[in-house]
XYZ file of C-alpha atoms in Angstrom:
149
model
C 5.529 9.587 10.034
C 2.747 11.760 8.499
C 0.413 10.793 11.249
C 2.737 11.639 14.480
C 3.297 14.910 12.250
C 0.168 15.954 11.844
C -1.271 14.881 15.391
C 1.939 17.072 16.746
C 0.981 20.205 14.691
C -2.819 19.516 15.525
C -1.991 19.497 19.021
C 0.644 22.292 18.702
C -2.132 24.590 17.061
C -4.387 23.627 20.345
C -2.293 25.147 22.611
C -1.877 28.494 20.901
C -6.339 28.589 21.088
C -5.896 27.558 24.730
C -8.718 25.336 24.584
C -9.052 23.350 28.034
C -12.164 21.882 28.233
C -13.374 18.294 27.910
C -15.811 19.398 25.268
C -13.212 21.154 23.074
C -10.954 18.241 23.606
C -14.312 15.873 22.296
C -13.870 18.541 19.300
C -10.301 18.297 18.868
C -10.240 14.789 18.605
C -12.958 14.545 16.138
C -10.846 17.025 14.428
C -8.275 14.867 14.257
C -9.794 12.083 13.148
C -11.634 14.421 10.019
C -8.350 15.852 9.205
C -6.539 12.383 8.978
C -9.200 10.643 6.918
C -8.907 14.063 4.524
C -4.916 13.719 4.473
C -5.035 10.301 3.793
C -7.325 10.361 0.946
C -5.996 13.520 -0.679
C -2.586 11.549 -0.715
C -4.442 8.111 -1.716
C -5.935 10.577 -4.681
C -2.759 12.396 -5.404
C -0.911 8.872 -6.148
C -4.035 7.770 -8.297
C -3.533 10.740 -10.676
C 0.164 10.916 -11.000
C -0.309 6.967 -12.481
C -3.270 7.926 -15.192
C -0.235 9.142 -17.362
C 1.456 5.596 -17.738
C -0.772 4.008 -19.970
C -1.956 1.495 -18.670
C -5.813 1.120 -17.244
C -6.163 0.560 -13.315
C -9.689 0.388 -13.334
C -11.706 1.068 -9.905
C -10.754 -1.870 -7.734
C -7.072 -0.846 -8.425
C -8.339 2.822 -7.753
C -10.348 1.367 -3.971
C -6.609 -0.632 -3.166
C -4.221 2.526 -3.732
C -6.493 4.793 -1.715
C -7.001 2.144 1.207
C -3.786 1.663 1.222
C -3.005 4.971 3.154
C -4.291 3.571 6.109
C -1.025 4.055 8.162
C -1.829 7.665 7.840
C -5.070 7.144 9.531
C -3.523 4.858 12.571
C -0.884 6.914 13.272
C -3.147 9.562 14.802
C -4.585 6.566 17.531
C -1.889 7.364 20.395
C -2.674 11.402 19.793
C -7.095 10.608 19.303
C -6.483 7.934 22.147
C -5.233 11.365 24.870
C -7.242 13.363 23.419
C -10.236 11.021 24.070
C -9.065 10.103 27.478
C -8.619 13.895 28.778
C -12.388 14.502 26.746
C -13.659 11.790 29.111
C -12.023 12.936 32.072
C -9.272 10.184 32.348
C -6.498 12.696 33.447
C -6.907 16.537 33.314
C -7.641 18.758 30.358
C -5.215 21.537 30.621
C -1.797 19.856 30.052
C -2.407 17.715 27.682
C -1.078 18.999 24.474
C 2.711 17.923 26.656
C 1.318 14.538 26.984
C 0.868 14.105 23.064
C 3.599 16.386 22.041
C 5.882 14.159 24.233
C 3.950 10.785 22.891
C 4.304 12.154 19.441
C 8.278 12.822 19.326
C 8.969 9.398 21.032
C 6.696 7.613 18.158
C 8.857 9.920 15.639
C 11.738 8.523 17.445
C 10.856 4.493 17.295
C 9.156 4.159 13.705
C 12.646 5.795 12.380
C 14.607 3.659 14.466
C 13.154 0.279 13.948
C 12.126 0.977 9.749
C 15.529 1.664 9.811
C 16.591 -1.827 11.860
C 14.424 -3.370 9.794
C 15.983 -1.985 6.530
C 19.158 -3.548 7.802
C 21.033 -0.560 9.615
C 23.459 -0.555 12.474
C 22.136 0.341 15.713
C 24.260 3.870 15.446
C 22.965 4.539 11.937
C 19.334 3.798 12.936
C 19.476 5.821 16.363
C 20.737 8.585 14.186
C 17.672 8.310 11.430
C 15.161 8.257 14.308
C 16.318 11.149 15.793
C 16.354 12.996 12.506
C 12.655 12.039 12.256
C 11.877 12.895 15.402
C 13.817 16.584 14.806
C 11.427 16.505 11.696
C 8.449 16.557 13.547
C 9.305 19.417 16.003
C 10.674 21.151 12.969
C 7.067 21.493 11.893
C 5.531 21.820 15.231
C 7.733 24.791 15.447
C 6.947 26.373 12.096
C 3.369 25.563 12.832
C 3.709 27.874 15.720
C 5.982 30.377 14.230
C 3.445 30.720 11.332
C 0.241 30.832 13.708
């Protein structure tokens, strides 16, 4: 979910520079990609430090593991980098493409919550409802994103 979420406010905070190019969309991607890898390990690190305090010694093959292991972070910016690439390389056009990922981004929202939830043994009605909370998530923060730019 972090991914979608921050590809959706990355893309959200496009559209308020109106940026249309296929250079700045080159940019924006690479963006993307820097501010992922940062997320990710900030959030690997984060976890490292909360477990120095249990008193017991990792050591730094533990350390590489925990902070690889936020790799879902990473890949869940590929459908958003993937557009964003495609519109830099003149797949589609430029201009409308934040819709494309904004739309891209909600549906992923929509079917990670629905099948973690199928797969953590919910009813179809229960895990139709958790995906669309997810998916309200992330246009909760595109939203503030926007309200706060």
């Amino acid at each position: 979910m972090y991914g979608a979420v921050l590809a959706s406010s990355m893309v959200a905070a496009l559209t308020e520079q109106g940026e249309t190019a296929p250079a700045d969309r080159l940019n924006s991607a690479q963006w993307l990609l820097v501010t992922a890898f940062a997320s990710a390990l900030a959030h690997g690190y984060a976890h490292l430090m909360a477990l120095r305090g249990d008193r017991t010694h990792h050591g730094v093959r533990a350390g590489v593991r925990l902070l690889l292991s936020e790799w879902p972070l990473v890949v869940a910016t590929v459908p958003t980098l993937g557009v964003l690439l495609g519109a830099a390389w003149g797949w589609w056009p430029t201009a409308d493409v934040e819709c494309v990922v904004f739309a891209v981004n909600v549906v992923l929202l929509f079917a990670w919550g629905l099948s973690a939830a199928r797969a953590a043994g919910r009813t179809w009605g229960s895990a139709v409802r958790i995906g669309t909370v997810d998916a309200l998530l992330g246009l909760v923060v595109v939203v503030a994103n926007a309200v706060i730019k």
